[in-house]
């Protein structure tokens, strides 16, 4: 199934419009879920804090789809719940925002003369970075050196 999807993507990227129903049918559920998840994360990033109902309205996804994806995002600690008191009547909505405190990524950019390492948050903002000369004599030692320096940025 994964191979067929890659073949389909490769054909499209080469200018061939060869998409069979079988390929789409097998790849579609997983791919659609990933696209839906990315759409929800983007809305939370740009418009959060935001309720599930508002996410469903903006994406036109069903409430069941939004709830399922939100449950997974909460379990992965990518988003967090915020309780609010916005309405005078009825149930106060639970709002969701990105979990900026716990989600970081390490990045390494290796050039022929220098290497840059960085820590970025969930919004792709650089939290810390360092640049140093690229060592070319021992690649394994150099990679370990990069990892050590990256861990030192925490």
PDB file of N, CA, C and O in Angstrom, residues 64-111:
ATOM      1  N   UNK A  64     -17.161  14.162  15.206  1.00  0.00           N
ATOM      2  CA  UNK A  64     -16.530  12.887  15.564  1.00  0.00           C
ATOM      3  C   UNK A  64     -15.079  12.859  15.084  1.00  0.00           C
ATOM      4  O   UNK A  64     -14.175  12.466  15.820  1.00  0.00           O
ATOM      5  N   UNK A  65     -14.849  13.310  13.857  1.00  0.00           N
ATOM      6  CA  UNK A  65     -13.488  13.356  13.307  1.00  0.00           C
ATOM      7  C   UNK A  65     -12.610  14.284  14.137  1.00  0.00           C
ATOM      8  O   UNK A  65     -11.496  13.929  14.523  1.00  0.00           O
ATOM      9  N   UNK A  66     -13.119  15.470  14.428  1.00  0.00           N
ATOM     10  CA  UNK A  66     -12.353  16.442  15.216  1.00  0.00           C
ATOM     11  C   UNK A  66     -12.059  15.877  16.602  1.00  0.00           C
ATOM     12  O   UNK A  66     -10.922  15.952  17.084  1.00  0.00           O
ATOM     13  N   UNK A  67     -13.048  15.282  17.242  1.00  0.00           N
ATOM     14  CA  UNK A  67     -12.847  14.726  18.590  1.00  0.00           C
ATOM     15  C   UNK A  67     -11.808  13.615  18.591  1.00  0.00           C
ATOM     16  O   UNK A  67     -10.962  13.541  19.477  1.00  0.00           O
ATOM     17  N   UNK A  68     -11.853  12.754  17.581  1.00  0.00           N
ATOM     18  CA  UNK A  68     -10.892  11.653  17.486  1.00  0.00           C
ATOM     19  C   UNK A  68      -9.466  12.183  17.308  1.00  0.00           C
ATOM     20  O   UNK A  68      -8.532  11.732  17.981  1.00  0.00           O
ATOM     21  N   UNK A  69      -9.302  13.130  16.407  1.00  0.00           N
ATOM     22  CA  UNK A  69      -7.971  13.692  16.167  1.00  0.00           C
ATOM     23  C   UNK A  69      -7.494  14.464  17.390  1.00  0.00           C
ATOM     24  O   UNK A  69      -6.330  14.366  17.792  1.00  0.00           O
ATOM     25  N   UNK A  70      -8.396  15.225  18.031  1.00  0.00           N
ATOM     26  CA  UNK A  70      -8.021  15.984  19.223  1.00  0.00           C
ATOM     27  C   UNK A  70      -7.592  15.052  20.353  1.00  0.00           C
ATOM     28  O   UNK A  70      -6.641  15.346  21.080  1.00  0.00           O
ATOM     29  N   UNK A  71      -8.271  13.932  20.497  1.00  0.00           N
ATOM     30  CA  UNK A  71      -7.899  12.954  21.531  1.00  0.00           C
ATOM     31  C   UNK A  71      -6.464  12.471  21.293  1.00  0.00           C
ATOM     32  O   UNK A  71      -5.653  12.404  22.220  1.00  0.00           O
ATOM     33  N   UNK A  72      -6.127  12.172  20.045  1.00  0.00           N
ATOM     34  CA  UNK A  72      -4.763  11.736  19.720  1.00  0.00           C
ATOM     35  C   UNK A  72      -3.742  12.848  19.980  1.00  0.00           C
ATOM     36  O   UNK A  72      -2.658  12.593  20.506  1.00  0.00           O
ATOM     37  N   UNK A  73      -4.066  14.075  19.600  1.00  0.00           N
ATOM     38  CA  UNK A  73      -3.147  15.196  19.826  1.00  0.00           C
ATOM     39  C   UNK A  73      -2.921  15.444  21.317  1.00  0.00           C
ATOM     40  O   UNK A  73      -1.810  15.770  21.736  1.00  0.00           O
ATOM     41  N   UNK A  74      -3.977  15.260  22.112  1.00  0.00           N
ATOM     42  CA  UNK A  74      -3.835  15.396  23.567  1.00  0.00           C
ATOM     43  C   UNK A  74      -2.956  14.289  24.142  1.00  0.00           C
ATOM     44  O   UNK A  74      -2.089  14.546  24.987  1.00  0.00           O
ATOM     45  N   UNK A  75      -3.173  13.045  23.682  1.00  0.00           N
ATOM     46  CA  UNK A  75      -2.363  11.916  24.154  1.00  0.00           C
ATOM     47  C   UNK A  75      -0.890  12.092  23.807  1.00  0.00           C
ATOM     48  O   UNK A  75      -0.015  11.678  24.554  1.00  0.00           O
ATOM     49  N   UNK A  76      -0.616  12.733  22.680  1.00  0.00           N
ATOM     50  CA  UNK A  76       0.760  12.968  22.243  1.00  0.00           C
ATOM     51  C   UNK A  76       1.337  14.258  22.837  1.00  0.00           C
ATOM     52  O   UNK A  76       2.481  14.616  22.547  1.00  0.00           O
ATOM     53  N   UNK A  77       0.532  14.948  23.636  1.00  0.00           N
ATOM     54  CA  UNK A  77       0.943  16.198  24.296  1.00  0.00           C
ATOM     55  C   UNK A  77       1.316  17.302  23.306  1.00  0.00           C
ATOM     56  O   UNK A  77       2.135  18.159  23.610  1.00  0.00           O
ATOM     57  N   UNK A  78       0.717  17.276  22.121  1.00  0.00           N
ATOM     58  CA  UNK A  78       0.947  18.328  21.134  1.00  0.00           C
ATOM     59  C   UNK A  78       0.042  19.532  21.376  1.00  0.00           C
ATOM     60  O   UNK A  78       0.383  20.655  21.022  1.00  0.00           O
ATOM     61  N   UNK A  79      -1.124  19.280  21.973  1.00  0.00           N
ATOM     62  CA  UNK A  79      -2.037  20.364  22.338  1.00  0.00           C
ATOM     63  C   UNK A  79      -2.392  20.225  23.809  1.00  0.00           C
ATOM     64  O   UNK A  79      -2.178  19.177  24.418  1.00  0.00           O
ATOM     65  N   UNK A  80      -2.929  21.320  24.358  1.00  0.00           N
ATOM     66  CA  UNK A  80      -3.363  21.281  25.749  1.00  0.00           C
ATOM     67  C   UNK A  80      -4.722  21.938  25.865  1.00  0.00           C
ATOM     68  O   UNK A  80      -5.114  22.748  25.019  1.00  0.00           O
ATOM     69  N   UNK A  81      -5.441  21.568  26.915  1.00  0.00           N
ATOM     70  CA  UNK A  81      -6.769  22.115  27.169  1.00  0.00           C
ATOM     71  C   UNK A  81      -6.652  23.347  28.049  1.00  0.00           C
ATOM     72  O   UNK A  81      -5.820  23.406  28.948  1.00  0.00           O
ATOM     73  N   UNK A  82      -7.509  24.317  27.782  1.00  0.00           N
ATOM     74  CA  UNK A  82      -7.600  25.517  28.608  1.00  0.00           C
ATOM     75  C   UNK A  82      -9.063  25.695  28.987  1.00  0.00           C
ATOM     76  O   UNK A  82      -9.925  25.753  28.115  1.00  0.00           O
ATOM     77  N   UNK A  83      -9.337  25.774  30.264  1.00  0.00           N
ATOM     78  CA  UNK A  83     -10.702  26.002  30.720  1.00  0.00           C
ATOM     79  C   UNK A  83     -10.959  27.498  30.725  1.00  0.00           C
ATOM     80  O   UNK A  83     -10.113  28.291  31.133  1.00  0.00           O
ATOM     81  N   UNK A  84     -12.153  27.884  30.265  1.00  0.00           N
ATOM     82  CA  UNK A  84     -12.495  29.308  30.213  1.00  0.00           C
ATOM     83  C   UNK A  84     -13.878  29.529  30.786  1.00  0.00           C
ATOM     84  O   UNK A  84     -14.673  28.598  30.911  1.00  0.00           O
ATOM     85  N   UNK A  85     -14.149  30.756  31.098  1.00  0.00           N
ATOM     86  CA  UNK A  85     -15.490  31.161  31.535  1.00  0.00           C
ATOM     87  C   UNK A  85     -15.957  32.272  30.600  1.00  0.00           C
ATOM     88  O   UNK A  85     -15.864  33.437  30.946  1.00  0.00           O
ATOM     89  N   UNK A  86     -16.404  31.870  29.441  1.00  0.00           N
ATOM     90  CA  UNK A  86     -16.806  32.867  28.443  1.00  0.00           C
ATOM     91  C   UNK A  86     -18.309  33.035  28.338  1.00  0.00           C
ATOM     92  O   UNK A  86     -18.781  34.084  27.951  1.00  0.00           O
ATOM     93  N   UNK A  87     -19.048  32.003  28.673  1.00  0.00           N
ATOM     94  CA  UNK A  87     -20.501  32.098  28.500  1.00  0.00           C
ATOM     95  C   UNK A  87     -21.180  32.246  29.852  1.00  0.00           C
ATOM     96  O   UNK A  87     -20.741  31.694  30.861  1.00  0.00           O
ATOM     97  N   UNK A  88     -22.243  33.030  29.872  1.00  0.00           N
ATOM     98  CA  UNK A  88     -23.005  33.220  31.106  1.00  0.00           C
ATOM     99  C   UNK A  88     -23.951  32.061  31.343  1.00  0.00           C
ATOM    100  O   UNK A  88     -24.316  31.775  32.473  1.00  0.00           O
ATOM    101  N   UNK A  89     -24.369  31.405  30.275  1.00  0.00           N
ATOM    102  CA  UNK A  89     -25.274  30.266  30.379  1.00  0.00           C
ATOM    103  C   UNK A  89     -24.656  29.056  29.713  1.00  0.00           C
ATOM    104  O   UNK A  89     -23.819  29.180  28.830  1.00  0.00           O
ATOM    105  N   UNK A  90     -25.090  27.896  30.121  1.00  0.00           N
ATOM    106  CA  UNK A  90     -24.651  26.667  29.489  1.00  0.00           C
ATOM    107  C   UNK A  90     -23.255  26.242  29.904  1.00  0.00           C
ATOM    108  O   UNK A  90     -22.661  26.771  30.842  1.00  0.00           O
ATOM    109  N   UNK A  91     -22.749  25.297  29.185  1.00  0.00           N
ATOM    110  CA  UNK A  91     -21.444  24.724  29.478  1.00  0.00           C
ATOM    111  C   UNK A  91     -20.362  25.603  28.864  1.00  0.00           C
ATOM    112  O   UNK A  91     -20.455  26.001  27.707  1.00  0.00           O
ATOM    113  N   UNK A  92     -19.333  25.907  29.655  1.00  0.00           N
ATOM    114  CA  UNK A  92     -18.195  26.655  29.123  1.00  0.00           C
ATOM    115  C   UNK A  92     -17.383  25.746  28.213  1.00  0.00           C
ATOM    116  O   UNK A  92     -17.088  24.616  28.581  1.00  0.00           O
ATOM    117  N   UNK A  93     -17.017  26.229  27.034  1.00  0.00           N
ATOM    118  CA  UNK A  93     -16.258  25.368  26.120  1.00  0.00           C
ATOM    119  C   UNK A  93     -14.828  25.160  26.608  1.00  0.00           C
ATOM    120  O   UNK A  93     -14.258  26.012  27.287  1.00  0.00           O
ATOM    121  N   UNK A  94     -14.282  24.002  26.269  1.00  0.00           N
ATOM    122  CA  UNK A  94     -12.865  23.754  26.519  1.00  0.00           C
ATOM    123  C   UNK A  94     -12.137  24.236  25.278  1.00  0.00           C
ATOM    124  O   UNK A  94     -12.487  23.876  24.158  1.00  0.00           O
ATOM    125  N   UNK A  95     -11.139  25.078  25.487  1.00  0.00           N
ATOM    126  CA  UNK A  95     -10.372  25.604  24.376  1.00  0.00           C
ATOM    127  C   UNK A  95      -9.051  24.856  24.283  1.00  0.00           C
ATOM    128  O   UNK A  95      -8.507  24.388  25.286  1.00  0.00           O
ATOM    129  N   UNK A  96      -8.523  24.769  23.068  1.00  0.00           N
ATOM    130  CA  UNK A  96      -7.282  24.041  22.814  1.00  0.00           C
ATOM    131  C   UNK A  96      -6.240  24.973  22.226  1.00  0.00           C
ATOM    132  O   UNK A  96      -6.548  25.830  21.404  1.00  0.00           O
ATOM    133  N   UNK A  97      -5.007  24.781  22.680  1.00  0.00           N
ATOM    134  CA  UNK A  97      -3.885  25.542  22.137  1.00  0.00           C
ATOM    135  C   UNK A  97      -2.694  24.599  22.005  1.00  0.00           C
ATOM    136  O   UNK A  97      -2.690  23.495  22.573  1.00  0.00           O
ATOM    137  N   UNK A  98      -1.689  25.035  21.265  1.00  0.00           N
ATOM    138  CA  UNK A  98      -0.479  24.224  21.122  1.00  0.00           C
ATOM    139  C   UNK A  98       0.231  24.125  22.456  1.00  0.00           C
ATOM    140  O   UNK A  98       0.257  25.085  23.229  1.00  0.00           O
ATOM    141  N   UNK A  99       0.820  22.988  22.711  1.00  0.00           N
ATOM    142  CA  UNK A  99       1.608  22.787  23.922  1.00  0.00           C
ATOM    143  C   UNK A  99       3.026  23.261  23.625  1.00  0.00           C
ATOM    144  O   UNK A  99       3.859  22.506  23.141  1.00  0.00           O
ATOM    145  N   UNK A 100       3.282  24.513  23.904  1.00  0.00           N
ATOM    146  CA  UNK A 100       4.568  25.126  23.576  1.00  0.00           C
ATOM    147  C   UNK A 100       5.675  24.747  24.550  1.00  0.00           C
ATOM    148  O   UNK A 100       6.840  24.926  24.263  1.00  0.00           O
ATOM    149  N   UNK A 101       5.308  24.241  25.715  1.00  0.00           N
ATOM    150  CA  UNK A 101       6.299  23.964  26.757  1.00  0.00           C
ATOM    151  C   UNK A 101       7.052  22.655  26.559  1.00  0.00           C
ATOM    152  O   UNK A 101       8.186  22.534  26.974  1.00  0.00           O
ATOM    153  N   UNK A 102       6.420  21.666  25.951  1.00  0.00           N
ATOM    154  CA  UNK A 102       6.991  20.318  25.924  1.00  0.00           C
ATOM    155  C   UNK A 102       7.417  19.817  24.555  1.00  0.00           C
ATOM    156  O   UNK A 102       7.858  18.679  24.441  1.00  0.00           O
ATOM    157  N   UNK A 103       7.269  20.597  23.513  1.00  0.00           N
ATOM    158  CA  UNK A 103       7.530  20.090  22.163  1.00  0.00           C
ATOM    159  C   UNK A 103       8.638  20.877  21.480  1.00  0.00           C
ATOM    160  O   UNK A 103       8.436  22.000  21.031  1.00  0.00           O
ATOM    161  N   UNK A 104       9.796  20.231  21.389  1.00  0.00           N
ATOM    162  CA  UNK A 104      10.954  20.848  20.766  1.00  0.00           C
ATOM    163  C   UNK A 104      11.589  19.852  19.808  1.00  0.00           C
ATOM    164  O   UNK A 104      11.469  18.642  19.971  1.00  0.00           O
ATOM    165  N   UNK A 105      12.268  20.377  18.810  1.00  0.00           N
ATOM    166  CA  UNK A 105      12.963  19.546  17.842  1.00  0.00           C
ATOM    167  C   UNK A 105      14.388  20.050  17.709  1.00  0.00           C
ATOM    168  O   UNK A 105      14.628  21.255  17.713  1.00  0.00           O
ATOM    169  N   UNK A 106      15.314  19.109  17.589  1.00  0.00           N
ATOM    170  CA  UNK A 106      16.700  19.465  17.336  1.00  0.00           C
ATOM    171  C   UNK A 106      16.967  19.434  15.846  1.00  0.00           C
ATOM    172  O   UNK A 106      16.459  18.571  15.135  1.00  0.00           O
ATOM    173  N   UNK A 107      17.733  20.395  15.365  1.00  0.00           N
ATOM    174  CA  UNK A 107      18.054  20.468  13.944  1.00  0.00           C
ATOM    175  C   UNK A 107      19.551  20.641  13.773  1.00  0.00           C
ATOM    176  O   UNK A 107      20.192  21.346  14.551  1.00  0.00           O
ATOM    177  N   UNK A 108      20.088  19.974  12.761  1.00  0.00           N
ATOM    178  CA  UNK A 108      21.515  20.087  12.450  1.00  0.00           C
ATOM    179  C   UNK A 108      21.651  20.388  10.961  1.00  0.00           C
ATOM    180  O   UNK A 108      21.121  19.666  10.124  1.00  0.00           O
ATOM    181  N   UNK A 109      22.362  21.472  10.648  1.00  0.00           N
ATOM    182  CA  UNK A 109      22.643  21.839   9.257  1.00  0.00           C
ATOM    183  C   UNK A 109      24.151  21.771   9.061  1.00  0.00           C
ATOM    184  O   UNK A 109      24.899  22.550   9.658  1.00  0.00           O
ATOM    185  N   UNK A 110      24.593  20.827   8.231  1.00  0.00           N
ATOM    186  CA  UNK A 110      26.026  20.604   8.016  1.00  0.00           C
ATOM    187  C   UNK A 110      26.418  21.148   6.659  1.00  0.00           C
ATOM    188  O   UNK A 110      25.885  20.746   5.632  1.00  0.00           O
ATOM    189  N   UNK A 111      27.351  22.082   6.668  1.00  0.00           N
ATOM    190  CA  UNK A 111      27.903  22.674   5.456  1.00  0.00           C
ATOM    191  C   UNK A 111      29.365  22.222   5.354  1.00  0.00           C
ATOM    192  O   UNK A 111      29.909  21.651   6.291  1.00  0.00           O
TER     193      UNK A 111
END
